PDB file of C-alpha atoms and ligand atoms in Angstrom:
ATOM      1  CA  MET W   5     -10.772  -9.903  -7.282  1.00  0.00           C
ATOM      2  CA  HIS W   6     -12.105  -7.031  -9.364  1.00  0.00           C
ATOM      3  CA  PHE W   7     -11.216  -3.330  -9.127  1.00  0.00           C
ATOM      4  CA  ASP W   8     -13.281  -0.585 -10.733  1.00  0.00           C
ATOM      5  CA  ILE W   9     -11.357   2.671 -10.866  1.00  0.00           C
ATOM      6  CA  LEU W  10     -13.139   5.975 -11.451  1.00  0.00           C
ATOM      7  CA  THR W  11     -10.812   8.664 -12.759  1.00  0.00           C
ATOM      8  CA  LEU W  12     -10.560  11.720 -14.957  1.00  0.00           C
ATOM      9  CA  PHE W  13      -7.228  10.468 -16.337  1.00  0.00           C
ATOM     10  CA  PRO W  14      -7.569   6.826 -17.475  1.00  0.00           C
ATOM     11  CA  GLU W  15      -4.398   7.085 -19.545  1.00  0.00           C
ATOM     12  CA  MET W  16      -2.312   7.312 -16.359  1.00  0.00           C
ATOM     13  CA  PHE W  17      -3.022   3.668 -15.527  1.00  0.00           C
ATOM     14  CA  SER W  18      -1.823   1.912 -18.656  1.00  0.00           C
ATOM     15  CA  GLY W  19       1.881   1.483 -17.737  1.00  0.00           C
ATOM     16  CA  PRO W  20       1.651   0.419 -14.086  1.00  0.00           C
ATOM     17  CA  LEU W  21      -1.327  -1.885 -14.564  1.00  0.00           C
ATOM     18  CA  THR W  22       0.070  -3.770 -17.506  1.00  0.00           C
ATOM     19  CA  THR W  23       3.632  -4.477 -16.357  1.00  0.00           C
ATOM     20  CA  SER W  24       5.277  -6.877 -13.892  1.00  0.00           C
ATOM     21  CA  ILE W  25       3.158  -8.567 -11.220  1.00  0.00           C
ATOM     22  CA  LEU W  26       0.001  -6.546 -11.953  1.00  0.00           C
ATOM     23  CA  GLY W  27       0.157  -7.343 -15.660  1.00  0.00           C
ATOM     24  CA  LYS W  28       0.710 -11.050 -14.989  1.00  0.00           C
ATOM     25  CA  ALA W  29      -2.049 -11.209 -12.360  1.00  0.00           C
ATOM     26  CA  GLN W  30      -4.509  -9.858 -14.914  1.00  0.00           C
ATOM     27  CA  GLU W  31      -3.291 -12.135 -17.682  1.00  0.00           C
ATOM     28  CA  SER W  32      -3.769 -15.144 -15.441  1.00  0.00           C
ATOM     29  CA  GLY W  33      -7.260 -13.970 -14.454  1.00  0.00           C
ATOM     30  CA  LEU W  34      -6.494 -13.619 -10.735  1.00  0.00           C
ATOM     31  CA  VAL W  35      -7.327  -9.923 -10.871  1.00  0.00           C
ATOM     32  CA  SER W  36      -9.305  -7.754 -13.243  1.00  0.00           C
ATOM     33  CA  VAL W  37      -9.424  -3.985 -13.463  1.00  0.00           C
ATOM     34  CA  ASP W  38     -11.883  -1.712 -15.248  1.00  0.00           C
ATOM     35  CA  ILE W  39     -11.020   1.949 -15.634  1.00  0.00           C
ATOM     36  CA  TRP W  40     -13.970   4.304 -15.967  1.00  0.00           C
ATOM     37  CA  ASN W  41     -13.646   7.866 -17.204  1.00  0.00           C
ATOM     38  CA  ILE W  42     -15.645  10.156 -14.917  1.00  0.00           C
ATOM     39  CA  ARG W  43     -16.059  12.574 -17.802  1.00  0.00           C
ATOM     40  CA  ASP W  44     -18.221  10.021 -19.624  1.00  0.00           C
ATOM     41  CA  TYR W  45     -20.867  10.644 -16.954  1.00  0.00           C
ATOM     42  CA  ALA W  46     -21.130  14.398 -17.609  1.00  0.00           C
ATOM     43  CA  LEU W  47     -24.251  14.895 -19.673  1.00  0.00           C
ATOM     44  CA  ASP W  48     -23.890  18.495 -20.884  1.00  0.00           C
ATOM     45  CA  LYS W  49     -22.500  19.279 -24.284  1.00  0.00           C
ATOM     46  CA  HIS W  50     -19.080  20.353 -22.920  1.00  0.00           C
ATOM     47  CA  ARG W  51     -18.874  17.359 -20.556  1.00  0.00           C
ATOM     48  CA  ILE W  52     -18.121  19.553 -17.578  1.00  0.00           C
ATOM     49  CA  VAL W  53     -17.037  17.670 -14.475  1.00  0.00           C
ATOM     50  CA  ASP W  54     -16.145  20.471 -12.061  1.00  0.00           C
ATOM     51  CA  ASP W  55     -17.288  23.872 -10.882  1.00  0.00           C
ATOM     52  CA  THR W  56     -16.173  26.688  -8.585  1.00  0.00           C
ATOM     53  CA  PRO W  57     -16.656  26.186  -4.829  1.00  0.00           C
ATOM     54  CA  TYR W  58     -19.686  27.668  -3.078  1.00  0.00           C
ATOM     55  CA  GLY W  59     -18.445  30.337  -0.682  1.00  0.00           C
ATOM     56  CA  GLY W  60     -15.554  31.219  -2.962  1.00  0.00           C
ATOM     57  CA  GLY W  61     -11.905  30.257  -2.710  1.00  0.00           C
ATOM     58  CA  ALA W  62      -9.270  28.618  -4.848  1.00  0.00           C
ATOM     59  CA  GLY W  63      -9.626  25.520  -7.003  1.00  0.00           C
ATOM     60  CA  MET W  64     -12.394  23.564  -8.602  1.00  0.00           C
ATOM     61  CA  VAL W  65     -14.710  20.992  -7.069  1.00  0.00           C
ATOM     62  CA  LEU W  66     -15.772  17.766  -8.792  1.00  0.00           C
ATOM     63  CA  LYS W  67     -19.520  17.862  -9.240  1.00  0.00           C
ATOM     64  CA  ALA W  68     -21.793  15.605  -7.186  1.00  0.00           C
ATOM     65  CA  ASP W  69     -24.204  14.804 -10.026  1.00  0.00           C
ATOM     66  CA  VAL W  70     -21.433  13.586 -12.331  1.00  0.00           C
ATOM     67  CA  LEU W  71     -19.665  11.548  -9.631  1.00  0.00           C
ATOM     68  CA  VAL W  72     -22.844   9.928  -8.364  1.00  0.00           C
ATOM     69  CA  ARG W  73     -23.935   9.019 -11.878  1.00  0.00           C
ATOM     70  CA  ALA W  74     -20.540   7.364 -12.375  1.00  0.00           C
ATOM     71  CA  ILE W  75     -20.631   5.523  -9.036  1.00  0.00           C
ATOM     72  CA  GLU W  76     -24.199   4.293  -9.447  1.00  0.00           C
ATOM     73  CA  SER W  77     -23.664   3.193 -13.006  1.00  0.00           C
ATOM     74  CA  VAL W  78     -20.522   1.196 -12.153  1.00  0.00           C
ATOM     75  CA  ARG W  79     -21.912  -0.241  -8.911  1.00  0.00           C
ATOM     76  CA  GLY W  80     -25.258  -1.227 -10.427  1.00  0.00           C
ATOM     77  CA  ASP W  81     -27.429  -3.158  -7.972  1.00  0.00           C
ATOM     78  CA  SER W  82     -24.413  -4.525  -6.107  1.00  0.00           C
ATOM     79  CA  LYS W  83     -23.288  -3.440  -2.642  1.00  0.00           C
ATOM     80  CA  THR W  84     -19.689  -2.992  -3.821  1.00  0.00           C
ATOM     81  CA  PRO W  85     -17.882  -0.650  -1.404  1.00  0.00           C
ATOM     82  CA  VAL W  86     -16.673   2.696  -2.707  1.00  0.00           C
ATOM     83  CA  ILE W  87     -13.216   3.729  -1.511  1.00  0.00           C
ATOM     84  CA  TYR W  88     -12.313   7.367  -2.011  1.00  0.00           C
ATOM     85  CA  LEU W  89      -8.563   8.062  -2.173  1.00  0.00           C
ATOM     86  CA  SER W  90      -8.001  11.129  -0.031  1.00  0.00           C
ATOM     87  CA  PRO W  91      -5.180  12.612   2.060  1.00  0.00           C
ATOM     88  CA  GLN W  92      -7.787  12.926   4.819  1.00  0.00           C
ATOM     89  CA  GLY W  93      -8.498   9.174   4.885  1.00  0.00           C
ATOM     90  CA  LYS W  94      -7.201   6.364   7.105  1.00  0.00           C
ATOM     91  CA  VAL W  95      -3.558   5.797   6.329  1.00  0.00           C
ATOM     92  CA  PHE W  96      -3.327   2.701   4.124  1.00  0.00           C
ATOM     93  CA  ASP W  97      -1.168  -0.151   5.440  1.00  0.00           C
ATOM     94  CA  GLN W  98      -0.382  -3.815   4.855  1.00  0.00           C
ATOM     95  CA  GLN W  99      -3.209  -5.009   7.072  1.00  0.00           C
ATOM     96  CA  MET W 100      -5.759  -2.953   5.152  1.00  0.00           C
ATOM     97  CA  ALA W 101      -4.312  -4.317   1.912  1.00  0.00           C
ATOM     98  CA  ALA W 102      -4.970  -7.843   3.194  1.00  0.00           C
ATOM     99  CA  GLU W 103      -8.498  -6.928   4.345  1.00  0.00           C
ATOM    100  CA  ILE W 104      -9.409  -5.341   1.012  1.00  0.00           C
ATOM    101  CA  GLY W 105      -8.056  -8.462  -0.690  1.00  0.00           C
ATOM    102  CA  GLU W 106     -10.772 -10.490   1.078  1.00  0.00           C
ATOM    103  CA  LEU W 107     -13.445  -8.607  -0.892  1.00  0.00           C
ATOM    104  CA  PRO W 108     -14.563  -9.805  -4.318  1.00  0.00           C
ATOM    105  CA  ARG W 109     -14.777  -6.287  -5.730  1.00  0.00           C
ATOM    106  CA  VAL W 110     -14.111  -2.642  -4.799  1.00  0.00           C
ATOM    107  CA  ILE W 111     -14.659   0.708  -6.504  1.00  0.00           C
ATOM    108  CA  LEU W 112     -11.752   3.144  -6.171  1.00  0.00           C
ATOM    109  CA  LEU W 113     -12.683   6.786  -6.650  1.00  0.00           C
ATOM    110  CA  SER W 114      -9.813   9.117  -7.612  1.00  0.00           C
ATOM    111  CA  GLY W 115     -10.386  12.780  -6.898  1.00  0.00           C
ATOM    112  CA  HIS W 116      -8.668  15.674  -8.649  1.00  0.00           C
ATOM    113  CA  TYR W 117      -8.430  19.451  -8.426  1.00  0.00           C
ATOM    114  CA  GLU W 118      -9.352  20.997  -5.053  1.00  0.00           C
ATOM    115  CA  GLU W 119     -11.772  18.327  -3.809  1.00  0.00           C
ATOM    116  CA  ILE W 120     -14.906  16.341  -4.581  1.00  0.00           C
ATOM    117  CA  ASP W 121     -18.311  17.631  -3.482  1.00  0.00           C
ATOM    118  CA  GLU W 122     -18.695  16.807   0.209  1.00  0.00           C
ATOM    119  CA  ARG W 123     -22.151  15.248  -0.316  1.00  0.00           C
ATOM    120  CA  VAL W 124     -20.587  12.451  -2.378  1.00  0.00           C
ATOM    121  CA  ARG W 125     -18.114  11.784   0.406  1.00  0.00           C
ATOM    122  CA  SER W 126     -20.719  11.630   3.087  1.00  0.00           C
ATOM    123  CA  HIS W 127     -23.368   9.602   1.231  1.00  0.00           C
ATOM    124  CA  TRP W 128     -21.715   7.490  -1.453  1.00  0.00           C
ATOM    125  CA  VAL W 129     -18.269   6.733  -0.059  1.00  0.00           C
ATOM    126  CA  ASP W 130     -17.803   3.802   2.340  1.00  0.00           C
ATOM    127  CA  LEU W 131     -14.151   4.343   3.225  1.00  0.00           C
ATOM    128  CA  GLU W 132     -11.490   7.011   2.660  1.00  0.00           C
ATOM    129  CA  LEU W 133      -7.888   5.879   2.267  1.00  0.00           C
ATOM    130  CA  SER W 134      -4.748   7.999   2.274  1.00  0.00           C
ATOM    131  CA  ILE W 135      -1.352   6.770   1.114  1.00  0.00           C
ATOM    132  CA  GLY W 136       0.488   9.180   3.408  1.00  0.00           C
ATOM    133  CA  ASP W 137       0.645  12.638   4.885  1.00  0.00           C
ATOM    134  CA  TYR W 138       1.310  14.619   1.726  1.00  0.00           C
ATOM    135  CA  VAL W 139      -0.964  15.989  -0.967  1.00  0.00           C
ATOM    136  CA  LEU W 140      -0.811  14.641  -4.512  1.00  0.00           C
ATOM    137  CA  THR W 141      -2.380  16.135  -7.617  1.00  0.00           C
ATOM    138  CA  GLY W 142      -4.929  13.357  -7.947  1.00  0.00           C
ATOM    139  CA  GLY W 143      -6.080   9.993  -6.613  1.00  0.00           C
ATOM    140  CA  GLU W 144      -4.653   8.074  -9.581  1.00  0.00           C
ATOM    141  CA  LEU W 145      -1.264   7.243  -8.045  1.00  0.00           C
ATOM    142  CA  PRO W 146      -2.883   6.302  -4.710  1.00  0.00           C
ATOM    143  CA  ALA W 147      -5.373   4.044  -6.532  1.00  0.00           C
ATOM    144  CA  MET W 148      -2.468   2.290  -8.260  1.00  0.00           C
ATOM    145  CA  VAL W 149      -0.705   1.900  -4.916  1.00  0.00           C
ATOM    146  CA  VAL W 150      -3.787   0.245  -3.433  1.00  0.00           C
ATOM    147  CA  VAL W 151      -4.284  -2.079  -6.431  1.00  0.00           C
ATOM    148  CA  ASP W 152      -0.611  -3.115  -6.321  1.00  0.00           C
ATOM    149  CA  ALA W 153      -0.424  -3.697  -2.565  1.00  0.00           C
ATOM    150  CA  VAL W 154      -3.697  -5.669  -2.514  1.00  0.00           C
ATOM    151  CA  THR W 155      -2.927  -7.725  -5.612  1.00  0.00           C
ATOM    152  CA  ARG W 156       0.484  -9.002  -4.488  1.00  0.00           C
ATOM    153  CA  LEU W 157      -1.140 -10.499  -1.387  1.00  0.00           C
ATOM    154  CA  LEU W 158      -3.766 -12.470  -3.318  1.00  0.00           C
ATOM    155  CA  PRO W 159      -3.160 -16.230  -3.424  1.00  0.00           C
ATOM    156  CA  GLY W 160      -1.373 -17.319  -6.586  1.00  0.00           C
ATOM    157  CA  VAL W 161      -0.193 -13.853  -7.632  1.00  0.00           C
ATOM    158  CA  LEU W 162       3.443 -14.071  -6.522  1.00  0.00           C
ATOM    159  CA  GLY W 163       5.536 -16.834  -8.050  1.00  0.00           C
ATOM    160  CA  ASP W 164       6.796 -17.941  -4.635  1.00  0.00           C
ATOM    161  CA  GLU W 165       3.957 -17.915  -2.122  1.00  0.00           C
ATOM    162  CA  ARG W 166       6.415 -17.354   0.721  1.00  0.00           C
ATOM    163  CA  SER W 167       7.608 -14.119  -0.844  1.00  0.00           C
ATOM    164  CA  HIS W 168       5.124 -11.751   0.726  1.00  0.00           C
ATOM    165  CA  LEU W 169       5.230 -13.556   4.066  1.00  0.00           C
ATOM    166  CA  GLN W 170       8.752 -12.287   4.663  1.00  0.00           C
ATOM    167  CA  ASP W 171       7.968  -8.746   3.466  1.00  0.00           C
ATOM    168  CA  SER W 172       8.087  -5.810   5.846  1.00  0.00           C
ATOM    169  CA  PHE W 173       4.938  -5.319   7.998  1.00  0.00           C
ATOM    170  CA  GLN W 174       3.659  -8.820   7.276  1.00  0.00           C
ATOM    171  CA  ASP W 175       4.406  -9.981  10.822  1.00  0.00           C
ATOM    172  CA  GLY W 176       4.764  -6.541  12.370  1.00  0.00           C
ATOM    173  CA  LEU W 177       8.508  -6.249  11.624  1.00  0.00           C
ATOM    174  CA  LEU W 178      10.658  -4.806   8.850  1.00  0.00           C
ATOM    175  CA  ASP W 179      12.211  -7.320   6.469  1.00  0.00           C
ATOM    176  CA  HIS W 180      15.752  -8.591   7.166  1.00  0.00           C
ATOM    177  CA  PRO W 181      18.699  -7.650   4.893  1.00  0.00           C
ATOM    178  CA  HIS W 182      19.230  -9.666   1.700  1.00  0.00           C
ATOM    179  CA  TYR W 183      22.437 -10.628  -0.118  1.00  0.00           C
ATOM    180  CA  THR W 184      23.251 -12.442  -3.349  1.00  0.00           C
ATOM    181  CA  ARG W 185      26.406 -13.514  -5.223  1.00  0.00           C
ATOM    182  CA  PRO W 186      29.279 -12.692  -5.081  1.00  0.00           C
ATOM    183  CA  ALA W 187      29.967 -13.590  -1.455  1.00  0.00           C
ATOM    184  CA  SER W 188      32.751 -11.021  -1.369  1.00  0.00           C
ATOM    185  CA  PHE W 189      32.324  -7.669  -3.103  1.00  0.00           C
ATOM    186  CA  ARG W 190      34.972  -4.935  -2.826  1.00  0.00           C
ATOM    187  CA  GLY W 191      36.035  -6.320   0.502  1.00  0.00           C
ATOM    188  CA  LEU W 192      32.456  -6.464   1.802  1.00  0.00           C
ATOM    189  CA  GLU W 193      31.578  -9.960   2.956  1.00  0.00           C
ATOM    190  CA  VAL W 194      28.207 -11.653   3.175  1.00  0.00           C
ATOM    191  CA  PRO W 195      27.511 -12.676   6.807  1.00  0.00           C
ATOM    192  CA  GLU W 196      29.100 -16.080   7.372  1.00  0.00           C
ATOM    193  CA  VAL W 197      25.952 -17.695   8.746  1.00  0.00           C
ATOM    194  CA  LEU W 198      24.125 -17.249   5.410  1.00  0.00           C
ATOM    195  CA  LEU W 199      26.749 -19.435   3.725  1.00  0.00           C
ATOM    196  CA  SER W 200      26.591 -22.107   6.424  1.00  0.00           C
ATOM    197  CA  GLY W 201      23.588 -24.033   5.072  1.00  0.00           C
ATOM    198  CA  HIS W 202      22.342 -24.328   8.671  1.00  0.00           C
ATOM    199  CA  HIS W 203      18.642 -23.515   8.296  1.00  0.00           C
ATOM    200  CA  ASP W 204      17.835 -22.818  11.911  1.00  0.00           C
ATOM    201  CA  HIS W 205      20.859 -20.561  12.412  1.00  0.00           C
ATOM    202  CA  ILE W 206      19.914 -18.679   9.243  1.00  0.00           C
ATOM    203  CA  ARG W 207      16.302 -18.318  10.405  1.00  0.00           C
ATOM    204  CA  ARG W 208      17.423 -16.991  13.801  1.00  0.00           C
ATOM    205  CA  PHE W 209      19.956 -14.619  12.238  1.00  0.00           C
ATOM    206  CA  ARG W 210      17.289 -13.200   9.917  1.00  0.00           C
ATOM    207  CA  LEU W 211      14.804 -12.804  12.723  1.00  0.00           C
ATOM    208  CA  LYS W 212      17.392 -10.966  14.806  1.00  0.00           C
ATOM    209  CA  GLU W 213      18.267  -8.669  11.883  1.00  0.00           C
ATOM    210  CA  SER W 214      14.555  -7.982  11.301  1.00  0.00           C
ATOM    211  CA  LEU W 215      14.238  -7.036  14.954  1.00  0.00           C
ATOM    212  CA  ARG W 216      17.383  -4.880  14.760  1.00  0.00           C
ATOM    213  CA  ARG W 217      16.067  -2.999  11.710  1.00  0.00           C
ATOM    214  CA  THR W 218      12.676  -2.506  13.286  1.00  0.00           C
ATOM    215  CA  MET W 219      14.181  -1.343  16.581  1.00  0.00           C
ATOM    216  CA  LEU W 220      16.449   1.168  14.839  1.00  0.00           C
ATOM    217  CA  ARG W 221      14.140   2.417  12.095  1.00  0.00           C
ATOM    218  CA  ARG W 222      10.574   1.823  13.298  1.00  0.00           C
ATOM    219  CA  PRO W 223      10.454   1.315  17.082  1.00  0.00           C
ATOM    220  CA  ASP W 224       6.731   2.193  16.911  1.00  0.00           C
ATOM    221  CA  LEU W 225       6.101  -1.175  15.202  1.00  0.00           C
ATOM    222  CA  LEU W 226       7.696  -3.050  18.080  1.00  0.00           C
ATOM    223  CA  GLU W 227       5.428  -1.314  20.553  1.00  0.00           C
ATOM    224  CA  LYS W 228       2.374  -2.640  18.696  1.00  0.00           C
ATOM    225  CA  LYS W 229       3.642  -6.176  18.168  1.00  0.00           C
ATOM    226  CA  SER W 230       3.019  -9.070  20.525  1.00  0.00           C
ATOM    227  CA  LEU W 231       6.449 -10.672  20.757  1.00  0.00           C
ATOM    228  CA  THR W 232       7.267 -14.364  20.949  1.00  0.00           C
ATOM    229  CA  LYS W 233       9.643 -15.669  23.606  1.00  0.00           C
ATOM    230  CA  GLU W 234      12.404 -15.978  21.005  1.00  0.00           C
ATOM    231  CA  GLU W 235      11.841 -12.415  19.788  1.00  0.00           C
ATOM    232  CA  ARG W 236      12.015 -11.086  23.352  1.00  0.00           C
ATOM    233  CA  GLN W 237      15.244 -13.017  23.884  1.00  0.00           C
ATOM    234  CA  LEU W 238      16.770 -11.627  20.664  1.00  0.00           C
ATOM    235  CA  LEU W 239      15.739  -8.093  21.584  1.00  0.00           C
ATOM    236  CA  LYS W 240      17.507  -8.539  24.920  1.00  0.00           C
ATOM    237  CA  GLU W 241      20.636  -9.604  23.039  1.00  0.00           C
ATOM    238  CA  LEU W 242      20.360  -6.521  20.829  1.00  0.00           C
ATOM    239  CA  ALA W 243      19.863  -4.242  23.826  1.00  0.00           C
ATOM    240  CA  THR W 244      23.010  -5.724  25.399  1.00  0.00           C
ATOM    241  CA  GLU W 245      24.974  -5.231  22.151  1.00  0.00           C
ATOM    242  CA  TYR W 246      23.936  -1.620  21.863  1.00  0.00           C
ATOM    243  CA  SER W 247      24.388  -0.726  25.504  1.00  0.00           C
ATOM    244  CA  ALA W 248      27.860  -2.353  25.399  1.00  0.00           C
ATOM    245  CA  GLU W 249      28.628  -0.067  22.478  1.00  0.00           C
ATOM    246  CA  GLY W 250      27.081   2.885  24.288  1.00  0.00           C
ATOM    247  CA  ARG W 251      24.586   3.547  21.529  1.00  0.00           C
ATOM    248  CA  VAL W 252      21.139   2.433  22.616  1.00  0.00           C
ATOM    249  CA  ASN W 253      18.412   3.452  20.189  1.00  0.00           C
ATOM    250  CA  THR W 254      20.596   5.705  18.129  1.00  0.00           C
ATOM    251  CA  ASN W 255      19.516   6.675  14.673  1.00  0.00           C
ATOM    252  CA  GLU W 256      20.180   4.406  11.726  1.00  0.00           C
ATOM    253  CA  SER W 257      23.482   2.694  12.351  1.00  0.00           C
ATOM    254  CA  ASP W 258      23.077  -0.782  10.998  1.00  0.00           C
TER     255      ASP W 258
HETATM  256  N1  SAM H  14      -7.785  19.782  -0.947  1.00  0.00           N
HETATM  257  C1  SAM H  14      -7.571  18.401  -0.612  1.00  0.00           C
HETATM  258  C2  SAM H  14      -7.110  18.309   0.842  1.00  0.00           C
HETATM  259  O1  SAM H  14      -6.358  19.186   1.273  1.00  0.00           O
HETATM  260  O2  SAM H  14      -7.453  17.351   1.522  1.00  0.00           O
HETATM  261  C3  SAM H  14      -6.501  17.784  -1.501  1.00  0.00           C
HETATM  262  C4  SAM H  14      -6.937  17.612  -2.901  1.00  0.00           C
HETATM  263  S1  SAM H  14      -5.731  16.824  -3.906  1.00  0.00           S
HETATM  264  C5  SAM H  14      -4.976  18.179  -4.711  1.00  0.00           C
HETATM  265  C6  SAM H  14      -6.644  16.120  -5.214  1.00  0.00           C
HETATM  266  C7  SAM H  14      -6.984  14.663  -5.051  1.00  0.00           C
HETATM  267  O3  SAM H  14      -5.806  13.899  -4.964  1.00  0.00           O
HETATM  268  C8  SAM H  14      -7.776  14.279  -3.824  1.00  0.00           C
HETATM  269  O4  SAM H  14      -9.152  14.493  -4.056  1.00  0.00           O
HETATM  270  C9  SAM H  14      -7.437  12.817  -3.660  1.00  0.00           C
HETATM  271  O5  SAM H  14      -8.269  11.984  -4.469  1.00  0.00           O
HETATM  272  C10 SAM H  14      -6.030  12.733  -4.203  1.00  0.00           C
HETATM  273  N2  SAM H  14      -4.976  12.666  -3.167  1.00  0.00           N
HETATM  274  C11 SAM H  14      -4.057  13.621  -2.898  1.00  0.00           C
HETATM  275  N3  SAM H  14      -3.210  13.261  -1.928  1.00  0.00           N
HETATM  276  C12 SAM H  14      -3.578  12.017  -1.552  1.00  0.00           C
HETATM  277  C13 SAM H  14      -3.094  11.097  -0.579  1.00  0.00           C
HETATM  278  N4  SAM H  14      -2.065  11.385   0.212  1.00  0.00           N
HETATM  279  N5  SAM H  14      -3.715   9.905  -0.469  1.00  0.00           N
HETATM  280  C14 SAM H  14      -4.781   9.599  -1.249  1.00  0.00           C
HETATM  281  N6  SAM H  14      -5.286  10.431  -2.184  1.00  0.00           N
HETATM  282  C15 SAM H  14      -4.704  11.626  -2.340  1.00  0.00           C
END
């Protein structure tokens, strides 16, 4: 998979893209990333990329001519989709990460300052993605978030292919709790079942804990999920536990 990232601040990408999983994925050729400086597409002598908004008001607007020159030059004759990172876009999630990962190539456009010229949005952008309901200074961090989330789902990227399958959101639930050695730490014990070596009991325990976490922290996910018979049974058990304790659907208490 190939990412083209259009930005005014290419230097922001060097650390995150070259370390850990993203660095390794590029070294092994599973992913490639080109960073393009939007300023290189400003033709005037001062390489101006922004201007004041028509109608007045605060902030600067990234110019349509510069952005379109950048997009068209990077896209060439291809039909590569352009994704604009914007707080007004669809909120990015695990499913979108998987869908983007099906594409051979995407162009990620990072905005900055007050906004980009609306005409670019409406005519050259195929999809707007937000990484959450808050406003950042620029689209660079969101672009990195998208590249990271998409890359770790690509076949061959994670050392253990099962790793992402148990991650939160993968099957509509939050991940179960994890423990490692020592089995006893300051009087806190690892749940007995995890030491039992009984694979099916461990699987069922983890599924129940995933359901518990999801029920307590993100009940909205449960509403969207189609539950298996076993999951419905485990949820019933949890409901009984909590009603016995008189604390159904309380806040975090696990
Ligand atoms: N005035 C814009 C608004 O209220 O929608 C916000 C502009 S923001 C200061 C500058 C740039 O940061 C945006 O053009 C966008 O590329 C990026 N950005 C900010 N917050 C974002 C978010 N939550 N998700 C994705 N991109 C974001």
